[in-house]
Coordinates of N, CA and C in Angstrom, one line a residue:
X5 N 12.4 12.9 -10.3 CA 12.1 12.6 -11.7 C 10.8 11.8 -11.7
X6 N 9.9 12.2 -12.8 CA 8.6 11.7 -12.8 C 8.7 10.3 -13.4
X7 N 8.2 9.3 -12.7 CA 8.3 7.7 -13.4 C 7.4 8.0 -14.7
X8 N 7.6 7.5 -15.8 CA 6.4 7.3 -16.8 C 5.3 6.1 -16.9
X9 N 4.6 6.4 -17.2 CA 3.4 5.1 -17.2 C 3.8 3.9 -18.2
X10 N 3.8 3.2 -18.3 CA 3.8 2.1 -19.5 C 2.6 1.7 -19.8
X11 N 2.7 1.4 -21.6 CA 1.0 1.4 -21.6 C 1.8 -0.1 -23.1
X12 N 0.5 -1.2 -22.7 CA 1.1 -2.5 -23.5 C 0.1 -2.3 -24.9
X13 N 0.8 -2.5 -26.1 CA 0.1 -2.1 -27.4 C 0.5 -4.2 -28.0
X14 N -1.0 -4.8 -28.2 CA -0.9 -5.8 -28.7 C -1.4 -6.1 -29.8
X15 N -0.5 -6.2 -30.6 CA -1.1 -6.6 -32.2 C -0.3 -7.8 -32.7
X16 N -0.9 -8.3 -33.7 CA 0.2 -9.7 -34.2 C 0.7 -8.7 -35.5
X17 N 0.0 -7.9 -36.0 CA 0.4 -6.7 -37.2 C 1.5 -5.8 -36.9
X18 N 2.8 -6.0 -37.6 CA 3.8 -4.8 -36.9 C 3.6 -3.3 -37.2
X19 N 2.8 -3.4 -38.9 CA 2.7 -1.9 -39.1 C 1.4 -1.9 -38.4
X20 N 0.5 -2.2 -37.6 CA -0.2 -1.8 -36.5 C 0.6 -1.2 -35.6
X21 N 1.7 -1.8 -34.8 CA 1.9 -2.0 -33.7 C 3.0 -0.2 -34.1
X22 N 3.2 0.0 -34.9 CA 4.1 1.2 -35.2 C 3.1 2.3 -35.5
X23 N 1.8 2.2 -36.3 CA 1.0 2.9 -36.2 C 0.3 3.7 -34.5
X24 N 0.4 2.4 -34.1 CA -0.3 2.8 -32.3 C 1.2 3.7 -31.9
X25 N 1.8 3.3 -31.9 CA 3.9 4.1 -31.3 C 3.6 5.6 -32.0
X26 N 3.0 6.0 -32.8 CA 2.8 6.9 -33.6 C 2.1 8.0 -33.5
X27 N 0.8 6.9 -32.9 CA -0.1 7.9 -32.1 C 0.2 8.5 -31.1
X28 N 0.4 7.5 -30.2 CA 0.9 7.5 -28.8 C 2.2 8.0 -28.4
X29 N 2.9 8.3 -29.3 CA 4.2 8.8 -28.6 C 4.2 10.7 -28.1
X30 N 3.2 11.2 -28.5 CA 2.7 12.5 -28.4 C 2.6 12.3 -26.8
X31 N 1.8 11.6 -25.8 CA 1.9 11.5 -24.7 C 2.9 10.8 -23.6
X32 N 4.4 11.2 -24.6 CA 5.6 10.6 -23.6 C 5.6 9.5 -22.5
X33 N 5.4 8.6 -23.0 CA 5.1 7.3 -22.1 C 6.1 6.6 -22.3
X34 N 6.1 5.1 -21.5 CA 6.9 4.2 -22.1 C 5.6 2.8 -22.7
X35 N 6.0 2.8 -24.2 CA 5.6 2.0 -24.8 C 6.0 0.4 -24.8
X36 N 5.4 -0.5 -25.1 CA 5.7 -2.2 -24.7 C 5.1 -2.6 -25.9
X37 N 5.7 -3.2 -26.6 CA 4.9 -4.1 -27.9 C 4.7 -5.7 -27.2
X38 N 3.6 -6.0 -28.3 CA 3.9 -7.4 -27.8 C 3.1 -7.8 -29.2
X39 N 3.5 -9.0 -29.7 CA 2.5 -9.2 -30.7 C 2.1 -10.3 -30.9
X40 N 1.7 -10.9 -29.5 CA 0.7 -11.8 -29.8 C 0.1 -12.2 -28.1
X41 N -1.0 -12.5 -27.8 CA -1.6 -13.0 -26.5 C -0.4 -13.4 -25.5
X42 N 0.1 -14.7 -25.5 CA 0.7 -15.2 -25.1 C 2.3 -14.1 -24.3
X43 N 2.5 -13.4 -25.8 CA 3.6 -12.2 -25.6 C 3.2 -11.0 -24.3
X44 N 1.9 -11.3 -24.6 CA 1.3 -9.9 -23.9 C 1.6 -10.4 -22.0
X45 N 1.2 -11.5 -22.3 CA 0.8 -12.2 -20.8 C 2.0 -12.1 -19.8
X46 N 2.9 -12.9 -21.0 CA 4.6 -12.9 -20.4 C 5.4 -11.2 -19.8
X47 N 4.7 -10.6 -20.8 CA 4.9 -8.9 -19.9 C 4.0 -8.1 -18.8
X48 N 3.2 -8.5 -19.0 CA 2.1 -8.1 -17.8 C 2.9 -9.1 -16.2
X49 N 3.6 -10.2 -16.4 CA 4.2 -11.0 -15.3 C 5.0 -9.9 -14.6
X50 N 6.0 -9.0 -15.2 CA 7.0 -8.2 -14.3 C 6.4 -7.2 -14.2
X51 N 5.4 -6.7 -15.4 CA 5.6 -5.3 -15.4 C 4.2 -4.8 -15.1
X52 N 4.8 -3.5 -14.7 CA 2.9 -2.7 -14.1 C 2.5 -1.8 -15.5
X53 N 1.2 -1.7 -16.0 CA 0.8 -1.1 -16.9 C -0.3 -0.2 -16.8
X54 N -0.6 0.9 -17.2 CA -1.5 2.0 -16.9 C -2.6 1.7 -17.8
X55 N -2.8 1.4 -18.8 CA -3.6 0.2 -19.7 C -3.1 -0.5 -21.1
X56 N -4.1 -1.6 -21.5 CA -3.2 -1.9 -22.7 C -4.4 -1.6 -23.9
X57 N -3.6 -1.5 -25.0 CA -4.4 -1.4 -25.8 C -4.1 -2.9 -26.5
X58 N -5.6 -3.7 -27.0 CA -5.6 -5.0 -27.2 C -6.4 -5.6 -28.6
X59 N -5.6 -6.0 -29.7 CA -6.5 -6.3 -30.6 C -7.1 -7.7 -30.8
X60 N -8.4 -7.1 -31.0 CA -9.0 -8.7 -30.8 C -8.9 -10.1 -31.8
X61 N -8.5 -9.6 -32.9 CA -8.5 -10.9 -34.3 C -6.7 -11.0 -34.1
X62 N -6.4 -12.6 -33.4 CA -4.9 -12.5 -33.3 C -4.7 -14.0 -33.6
X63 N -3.7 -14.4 -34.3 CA -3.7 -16.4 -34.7 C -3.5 -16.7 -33.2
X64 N -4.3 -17.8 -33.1 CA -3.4 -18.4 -31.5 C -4.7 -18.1 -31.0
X65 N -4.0 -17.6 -29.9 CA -4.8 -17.0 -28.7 C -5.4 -15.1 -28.9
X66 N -7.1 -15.5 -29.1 CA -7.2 -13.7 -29.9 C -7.0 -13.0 -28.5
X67 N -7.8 -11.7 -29.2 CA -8.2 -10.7 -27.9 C -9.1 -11.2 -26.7
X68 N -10.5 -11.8 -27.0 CA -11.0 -12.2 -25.8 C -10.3 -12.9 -25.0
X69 N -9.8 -14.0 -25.7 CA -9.3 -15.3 -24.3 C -8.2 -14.2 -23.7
X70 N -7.1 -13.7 -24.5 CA -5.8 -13.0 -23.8 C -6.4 -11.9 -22.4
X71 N -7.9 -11.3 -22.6 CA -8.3 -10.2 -21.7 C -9.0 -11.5 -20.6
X72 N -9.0 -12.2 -21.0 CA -10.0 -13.2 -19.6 C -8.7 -13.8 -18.9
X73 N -7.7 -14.2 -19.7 CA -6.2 -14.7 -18.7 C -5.9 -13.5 -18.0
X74 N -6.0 -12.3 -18.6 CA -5.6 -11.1 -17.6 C -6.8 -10.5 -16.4
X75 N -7.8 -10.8 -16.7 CA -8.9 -10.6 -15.7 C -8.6 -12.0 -14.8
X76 N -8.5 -13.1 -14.8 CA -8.7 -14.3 -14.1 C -7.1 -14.3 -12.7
X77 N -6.0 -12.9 -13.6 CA -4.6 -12.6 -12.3 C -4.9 -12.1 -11.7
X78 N -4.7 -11.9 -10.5 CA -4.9 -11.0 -9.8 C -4.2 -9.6 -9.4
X79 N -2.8 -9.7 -10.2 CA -1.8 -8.7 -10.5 C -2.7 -7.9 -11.5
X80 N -3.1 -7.7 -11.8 CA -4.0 -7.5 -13.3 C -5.1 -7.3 -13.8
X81 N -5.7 -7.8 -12.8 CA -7.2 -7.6 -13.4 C -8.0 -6.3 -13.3
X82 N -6.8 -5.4 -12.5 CA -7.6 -4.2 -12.8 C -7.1 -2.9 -14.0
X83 N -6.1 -3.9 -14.6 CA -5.4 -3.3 -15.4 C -6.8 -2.8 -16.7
X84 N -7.1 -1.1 -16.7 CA -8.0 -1.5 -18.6 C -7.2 -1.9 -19.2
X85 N -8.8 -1.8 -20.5 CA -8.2 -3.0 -21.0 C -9.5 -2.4 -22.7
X86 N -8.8 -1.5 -23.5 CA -9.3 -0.8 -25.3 C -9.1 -2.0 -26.1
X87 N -10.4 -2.3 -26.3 CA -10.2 -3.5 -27.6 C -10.1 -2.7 -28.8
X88 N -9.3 -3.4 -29.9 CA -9.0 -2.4 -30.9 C -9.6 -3.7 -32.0
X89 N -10.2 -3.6 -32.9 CA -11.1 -4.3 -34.1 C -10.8 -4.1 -35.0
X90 N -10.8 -4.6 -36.0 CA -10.8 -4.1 -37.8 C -12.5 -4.8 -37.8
X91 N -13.1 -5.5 -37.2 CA -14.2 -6.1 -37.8 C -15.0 -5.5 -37.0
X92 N -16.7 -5.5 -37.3 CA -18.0 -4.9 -36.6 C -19.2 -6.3 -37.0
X93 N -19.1 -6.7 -36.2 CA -20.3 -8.0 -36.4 C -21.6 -6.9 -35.7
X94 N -21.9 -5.9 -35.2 CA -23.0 -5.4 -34.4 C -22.8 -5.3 -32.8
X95 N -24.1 -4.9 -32.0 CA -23.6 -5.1 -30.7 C -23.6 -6.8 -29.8
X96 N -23.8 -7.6 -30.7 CA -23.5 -8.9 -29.7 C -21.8 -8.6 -29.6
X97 N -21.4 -8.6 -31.0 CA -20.0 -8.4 -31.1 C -19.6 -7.1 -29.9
X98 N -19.6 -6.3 -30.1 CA -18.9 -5.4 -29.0 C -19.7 -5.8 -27.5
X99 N -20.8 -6.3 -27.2 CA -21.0 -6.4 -25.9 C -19.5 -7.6 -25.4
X100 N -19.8 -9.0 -27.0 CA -18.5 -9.9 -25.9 C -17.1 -9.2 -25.3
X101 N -16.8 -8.0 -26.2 CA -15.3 -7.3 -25.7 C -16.0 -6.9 -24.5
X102 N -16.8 -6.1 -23.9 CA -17.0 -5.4 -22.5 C -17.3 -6.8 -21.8
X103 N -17.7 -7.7 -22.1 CA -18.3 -8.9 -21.1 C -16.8 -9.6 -20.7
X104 N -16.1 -9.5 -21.8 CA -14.6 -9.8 -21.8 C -13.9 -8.6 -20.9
X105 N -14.3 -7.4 -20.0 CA -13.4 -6.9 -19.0 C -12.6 -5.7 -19.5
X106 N -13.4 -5.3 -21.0 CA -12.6 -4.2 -21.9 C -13.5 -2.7 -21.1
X107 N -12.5 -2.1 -21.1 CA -13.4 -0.2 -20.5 C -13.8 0.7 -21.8
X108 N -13.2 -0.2 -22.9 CA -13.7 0.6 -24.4 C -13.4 -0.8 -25.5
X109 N -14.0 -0.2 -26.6 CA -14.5 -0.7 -27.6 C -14.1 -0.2 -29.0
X110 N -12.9 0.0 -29.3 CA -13.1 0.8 -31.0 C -12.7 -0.3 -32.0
X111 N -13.1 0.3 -33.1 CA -13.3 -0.4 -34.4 C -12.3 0.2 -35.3
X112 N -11.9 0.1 -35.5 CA -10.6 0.6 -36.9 C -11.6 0.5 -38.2
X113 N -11.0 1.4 -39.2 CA -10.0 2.6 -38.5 C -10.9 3.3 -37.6
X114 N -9.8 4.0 -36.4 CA -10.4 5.1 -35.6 C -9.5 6.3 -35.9
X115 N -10.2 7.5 -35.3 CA -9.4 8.4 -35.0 C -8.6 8.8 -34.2
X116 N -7.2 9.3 -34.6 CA -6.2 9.1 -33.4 C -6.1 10.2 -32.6
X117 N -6.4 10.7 -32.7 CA -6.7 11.9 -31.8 C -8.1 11.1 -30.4
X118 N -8.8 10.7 -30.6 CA -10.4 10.0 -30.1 C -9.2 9.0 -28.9
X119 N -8.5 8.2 -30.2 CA -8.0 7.1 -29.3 C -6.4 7.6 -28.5
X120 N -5.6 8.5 -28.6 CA -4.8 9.3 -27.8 C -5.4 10.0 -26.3
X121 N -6.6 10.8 -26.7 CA -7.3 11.0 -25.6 C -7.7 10.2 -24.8
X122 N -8.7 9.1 -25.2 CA -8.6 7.9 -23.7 C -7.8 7.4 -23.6
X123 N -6.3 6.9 -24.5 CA -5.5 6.8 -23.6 C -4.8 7.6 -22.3
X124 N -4.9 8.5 -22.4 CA -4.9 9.9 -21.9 C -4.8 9.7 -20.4
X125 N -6.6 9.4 -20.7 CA -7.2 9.9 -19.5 C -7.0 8.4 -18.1
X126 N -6.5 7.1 -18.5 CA -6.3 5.9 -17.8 C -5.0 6.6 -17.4
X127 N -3.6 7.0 -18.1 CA -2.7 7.0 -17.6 C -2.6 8.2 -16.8
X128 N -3.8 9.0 -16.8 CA -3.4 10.0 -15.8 C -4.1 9.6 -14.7
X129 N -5.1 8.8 -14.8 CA -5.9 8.0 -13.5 C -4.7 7.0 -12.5
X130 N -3.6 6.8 -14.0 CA -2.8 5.5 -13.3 C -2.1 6.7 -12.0
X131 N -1.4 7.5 -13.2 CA -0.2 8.4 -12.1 C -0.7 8.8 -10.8
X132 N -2.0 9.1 -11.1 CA -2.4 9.8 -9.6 C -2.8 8.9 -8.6
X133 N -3.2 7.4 -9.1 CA -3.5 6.3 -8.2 C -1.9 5.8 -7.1
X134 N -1.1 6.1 -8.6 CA 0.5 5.7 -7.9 C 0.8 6.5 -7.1
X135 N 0.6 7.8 -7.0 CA 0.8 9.0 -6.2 C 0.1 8.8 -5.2
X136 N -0.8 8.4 -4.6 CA -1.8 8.4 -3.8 C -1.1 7.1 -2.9
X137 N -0.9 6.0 -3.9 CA -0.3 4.7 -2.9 C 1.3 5.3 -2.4
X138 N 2.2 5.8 -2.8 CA 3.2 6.6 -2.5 C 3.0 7.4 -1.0
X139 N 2.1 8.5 -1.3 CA 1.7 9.1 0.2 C 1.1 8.3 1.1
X140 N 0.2 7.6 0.7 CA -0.3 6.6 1.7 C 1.1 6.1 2.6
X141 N 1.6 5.7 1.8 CA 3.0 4.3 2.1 C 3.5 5.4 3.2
X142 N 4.5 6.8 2.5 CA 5.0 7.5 3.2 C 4.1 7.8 4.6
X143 N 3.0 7.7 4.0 CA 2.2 8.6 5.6 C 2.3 7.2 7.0
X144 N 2.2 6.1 6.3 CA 1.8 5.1 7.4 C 3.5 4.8 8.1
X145 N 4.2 4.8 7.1 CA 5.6 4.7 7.4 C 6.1 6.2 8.3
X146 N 5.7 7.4 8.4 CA 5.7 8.3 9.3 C 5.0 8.4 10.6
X147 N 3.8 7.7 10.6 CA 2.9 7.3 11.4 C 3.6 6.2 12.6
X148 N 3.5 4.9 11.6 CA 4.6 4.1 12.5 C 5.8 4.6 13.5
X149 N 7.0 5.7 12.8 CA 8.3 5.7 13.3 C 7.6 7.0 14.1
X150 N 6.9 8.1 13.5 CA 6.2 9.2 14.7 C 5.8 8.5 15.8
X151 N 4.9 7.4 16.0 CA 4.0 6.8 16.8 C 5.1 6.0 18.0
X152 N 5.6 5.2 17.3 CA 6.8 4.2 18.8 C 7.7 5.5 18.4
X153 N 8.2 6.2 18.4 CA 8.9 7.5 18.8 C 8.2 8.0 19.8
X154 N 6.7 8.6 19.6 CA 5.9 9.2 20.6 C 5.7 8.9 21.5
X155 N 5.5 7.2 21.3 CA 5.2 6.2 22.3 C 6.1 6.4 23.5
X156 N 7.3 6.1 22.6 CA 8.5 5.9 23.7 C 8.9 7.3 25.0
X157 N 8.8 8.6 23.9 CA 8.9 9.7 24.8 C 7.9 9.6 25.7
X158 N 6.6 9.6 25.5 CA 5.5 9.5 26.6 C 5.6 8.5 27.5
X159 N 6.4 7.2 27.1 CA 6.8 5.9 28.2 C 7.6 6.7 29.2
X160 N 9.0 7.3 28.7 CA 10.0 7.6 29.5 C 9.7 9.0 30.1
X161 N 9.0 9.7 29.4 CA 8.6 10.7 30.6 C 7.3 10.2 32.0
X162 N 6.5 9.6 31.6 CA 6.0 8.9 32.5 C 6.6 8.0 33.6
X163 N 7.5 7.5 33.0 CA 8.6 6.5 34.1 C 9.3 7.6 34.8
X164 N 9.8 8.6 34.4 CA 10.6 9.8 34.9 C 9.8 10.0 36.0
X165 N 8.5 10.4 35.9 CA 7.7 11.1 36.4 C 7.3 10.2 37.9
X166 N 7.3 8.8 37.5 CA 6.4 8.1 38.3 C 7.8 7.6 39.3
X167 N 8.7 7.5 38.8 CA 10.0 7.7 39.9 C 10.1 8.4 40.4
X168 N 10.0 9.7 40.4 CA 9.9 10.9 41.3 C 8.9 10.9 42.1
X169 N 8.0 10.7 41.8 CA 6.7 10.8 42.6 C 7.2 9.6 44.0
X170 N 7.8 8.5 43.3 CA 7.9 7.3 44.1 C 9.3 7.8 45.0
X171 N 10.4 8.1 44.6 CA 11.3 8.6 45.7 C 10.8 10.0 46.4
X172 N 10.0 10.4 46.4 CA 9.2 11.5 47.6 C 8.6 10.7 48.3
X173 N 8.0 10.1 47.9 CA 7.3 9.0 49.0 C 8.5 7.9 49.7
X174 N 9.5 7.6 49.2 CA 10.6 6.9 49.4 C 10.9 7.7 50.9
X175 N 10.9 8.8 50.4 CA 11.9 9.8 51.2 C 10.5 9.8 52.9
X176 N 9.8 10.2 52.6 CA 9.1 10.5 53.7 C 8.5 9.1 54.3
X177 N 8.7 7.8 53.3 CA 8.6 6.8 54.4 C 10.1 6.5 55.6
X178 N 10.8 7.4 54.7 CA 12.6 6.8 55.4 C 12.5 7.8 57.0
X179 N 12.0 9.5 56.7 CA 12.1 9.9 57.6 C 10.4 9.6 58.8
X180 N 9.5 8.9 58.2 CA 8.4 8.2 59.5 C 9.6 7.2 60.1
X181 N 9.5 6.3 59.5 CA 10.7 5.3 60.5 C 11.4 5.7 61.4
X182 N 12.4 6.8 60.5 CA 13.2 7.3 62.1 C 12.9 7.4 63.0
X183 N 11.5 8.7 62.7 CA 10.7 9.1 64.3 C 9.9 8.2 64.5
X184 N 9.7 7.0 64.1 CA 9.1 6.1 65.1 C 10.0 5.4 65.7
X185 N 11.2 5.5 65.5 CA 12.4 4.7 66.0 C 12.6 5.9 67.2
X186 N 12.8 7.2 67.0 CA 13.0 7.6 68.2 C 12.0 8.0 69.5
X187 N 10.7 7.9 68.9 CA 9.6 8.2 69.7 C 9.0 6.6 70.3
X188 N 10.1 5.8 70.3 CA 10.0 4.1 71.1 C 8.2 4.1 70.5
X189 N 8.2 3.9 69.1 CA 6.7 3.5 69.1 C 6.0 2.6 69.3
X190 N 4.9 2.2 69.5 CA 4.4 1.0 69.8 C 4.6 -0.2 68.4
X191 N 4.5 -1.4 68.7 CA 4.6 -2.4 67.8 C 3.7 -2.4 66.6
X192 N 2.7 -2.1 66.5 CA 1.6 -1.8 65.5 C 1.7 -1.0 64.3
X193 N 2.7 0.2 65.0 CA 3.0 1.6 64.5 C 4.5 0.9 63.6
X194 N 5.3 0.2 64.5 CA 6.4 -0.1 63.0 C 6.0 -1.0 62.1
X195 N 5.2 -2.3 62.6 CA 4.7 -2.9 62.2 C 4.0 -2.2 60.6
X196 N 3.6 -1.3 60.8 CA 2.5 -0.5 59.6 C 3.7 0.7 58.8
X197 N 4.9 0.7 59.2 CA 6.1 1.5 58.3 C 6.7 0.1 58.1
X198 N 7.3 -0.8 58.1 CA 7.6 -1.7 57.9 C 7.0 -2.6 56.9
X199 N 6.2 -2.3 56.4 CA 4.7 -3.2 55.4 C 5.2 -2.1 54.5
X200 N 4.9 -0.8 54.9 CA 5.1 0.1 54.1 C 6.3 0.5 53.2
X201 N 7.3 0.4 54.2 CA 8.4 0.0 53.4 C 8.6 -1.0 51.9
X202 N 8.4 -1.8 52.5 CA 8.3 -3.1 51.7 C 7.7 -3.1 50.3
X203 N 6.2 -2.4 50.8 CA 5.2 -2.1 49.1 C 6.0 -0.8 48.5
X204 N 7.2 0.0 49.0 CA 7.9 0.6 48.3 C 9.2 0.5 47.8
X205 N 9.4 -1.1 48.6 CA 10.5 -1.6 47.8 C 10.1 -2.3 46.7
X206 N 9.0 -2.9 46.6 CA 8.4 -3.7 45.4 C 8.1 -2.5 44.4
X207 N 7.5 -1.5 44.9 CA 7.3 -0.7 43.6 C 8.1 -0.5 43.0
X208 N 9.5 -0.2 44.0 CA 10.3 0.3 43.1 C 11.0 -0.5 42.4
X209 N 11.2 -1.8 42.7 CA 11.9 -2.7 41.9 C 10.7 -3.1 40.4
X210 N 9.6 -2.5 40.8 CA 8.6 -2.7 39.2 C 9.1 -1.8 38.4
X211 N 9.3 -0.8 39.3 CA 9.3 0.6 38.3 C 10.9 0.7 37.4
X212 N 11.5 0.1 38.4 CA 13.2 -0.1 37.5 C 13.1 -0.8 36.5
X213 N 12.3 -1.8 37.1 CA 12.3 -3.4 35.6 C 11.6 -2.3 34.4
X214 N 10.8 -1.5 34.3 CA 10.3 -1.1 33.3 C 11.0 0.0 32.4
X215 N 12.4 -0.4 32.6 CA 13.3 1.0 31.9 C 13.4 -0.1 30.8
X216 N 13.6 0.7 29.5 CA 14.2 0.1 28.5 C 15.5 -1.0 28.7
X217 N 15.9 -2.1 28.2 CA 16.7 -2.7 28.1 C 16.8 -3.9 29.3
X218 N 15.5 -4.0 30.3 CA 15.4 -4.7 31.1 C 14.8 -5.8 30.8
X219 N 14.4 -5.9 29.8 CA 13.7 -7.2 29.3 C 12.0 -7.6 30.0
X220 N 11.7 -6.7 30.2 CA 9.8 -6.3 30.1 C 9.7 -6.2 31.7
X221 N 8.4 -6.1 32.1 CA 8.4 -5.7 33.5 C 7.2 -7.0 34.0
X222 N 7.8 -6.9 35.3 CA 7.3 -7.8 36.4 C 5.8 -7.5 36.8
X223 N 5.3 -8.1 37.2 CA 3.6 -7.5 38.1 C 4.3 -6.7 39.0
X224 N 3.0 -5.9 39.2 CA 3.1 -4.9 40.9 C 2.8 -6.0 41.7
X225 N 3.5 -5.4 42.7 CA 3.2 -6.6 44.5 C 1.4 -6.0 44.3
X226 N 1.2 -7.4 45.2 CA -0.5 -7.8 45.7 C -0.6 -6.3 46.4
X227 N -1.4 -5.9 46.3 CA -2.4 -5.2 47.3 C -2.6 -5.5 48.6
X228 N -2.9 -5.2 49.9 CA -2.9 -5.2 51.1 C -1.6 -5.5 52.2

């Protein structure tokens, strides 16, 4: 099932706030009132929003300050952010909404159709952004459990491997000793299977320590 976007409609005006539900309900969303700054702030705390739509003339706390507390969160600030107006002072006036962190600017009345469409187009930027952190998440979380999965097969066939290798050599150090045992060899000669021995008992006690459930592995014996 497809999550729906929620998009926060702030007015202190209710037949505003029913007029926007009106427009906007053509794009099956989930809608959030709030009708006043303060209200708005307290819902942006739990909830994720694909944008809000924000009017700027509000008692209290207007539009500007409410979009500067939401740019100043960090949960939030990249939330857009459609100032909606009944008034037009000129462009000082609309530059302070965009200096205020707004991605649009309309003046009432607008057209609902104008203002459905950019809503539109944020919530389908939202979904696909969520989609994207979704596969990400899945891919790194498949990566991880692939990766020490892979890991591990390639540990234990290597340990497999490197034991085998090591009891062939086990084996043909066991049968030199003999025949130097039977061929009365000189002191030097056991002396040098006997060493040998030894750096193949060390190995092999490295190479055991490094099976799972041993609790990590030892150094290899010194060299020489």
């Amino acid at each position: 099932m497809v999550q729906k976007a929620k998009i926060l409609l702030v007015d202190d005006r209710p037949e505003n706030l029913l007029a926007l539900e009106a427009i906007l309900s053509a794009l099956d969303q989930t809608l959030v009132r709030a009708s006043s700054g303060e209200e708005a702030l307290k819902a942006l705390l739990t909830d994720d929003f694909a944008v809000i739509l924000l009017d700027v003339q509000m008692p209290g706390m207007d539009g500007f300050e409410t979009a500067a507390h939401i740019k100043r969160r960090e949960r939030t600030r990249d939330i857009p952010i459609i100032f909606l107006t009944a008034i037009n002072h000129g462009p000082h006036h609309t530059f302070r909404g965009y200096a205020a962190g707004a991605v649009d600017y309309i003046s009432k009345p607008f057209d609902p159709w104008v203002l459905r469409a950019k809503v539109s187009v944020f919530v389908e930027l939202y979904m696909k952004n969520c989609k994207l952190r979704e596969q990400a998440a899945l891919l790194r979380l498949q990566l991880e459990g692939g990766g020490e999965g892979g890991q591990g097969k390639e540990s234990a066939g290597l340990l497999a491997e490197l034991s085998a290798r090591l009891a062939a050599v086990e084996e043909q150090a066991e049968a030199l000793s003999k025949q130097l045992d039977d061929e009365s060899a000189d002191a030097a000669a056991l002396a040098t299977a006997a060493h040998l021995e030894r750096k193949l008992t060390g190995l092999r006690r490295a190479l055991d320590a490094l099976e799972p459930g041993t609790g990590g592995a030892p150094s290899l014996p010194a060299q020489g």
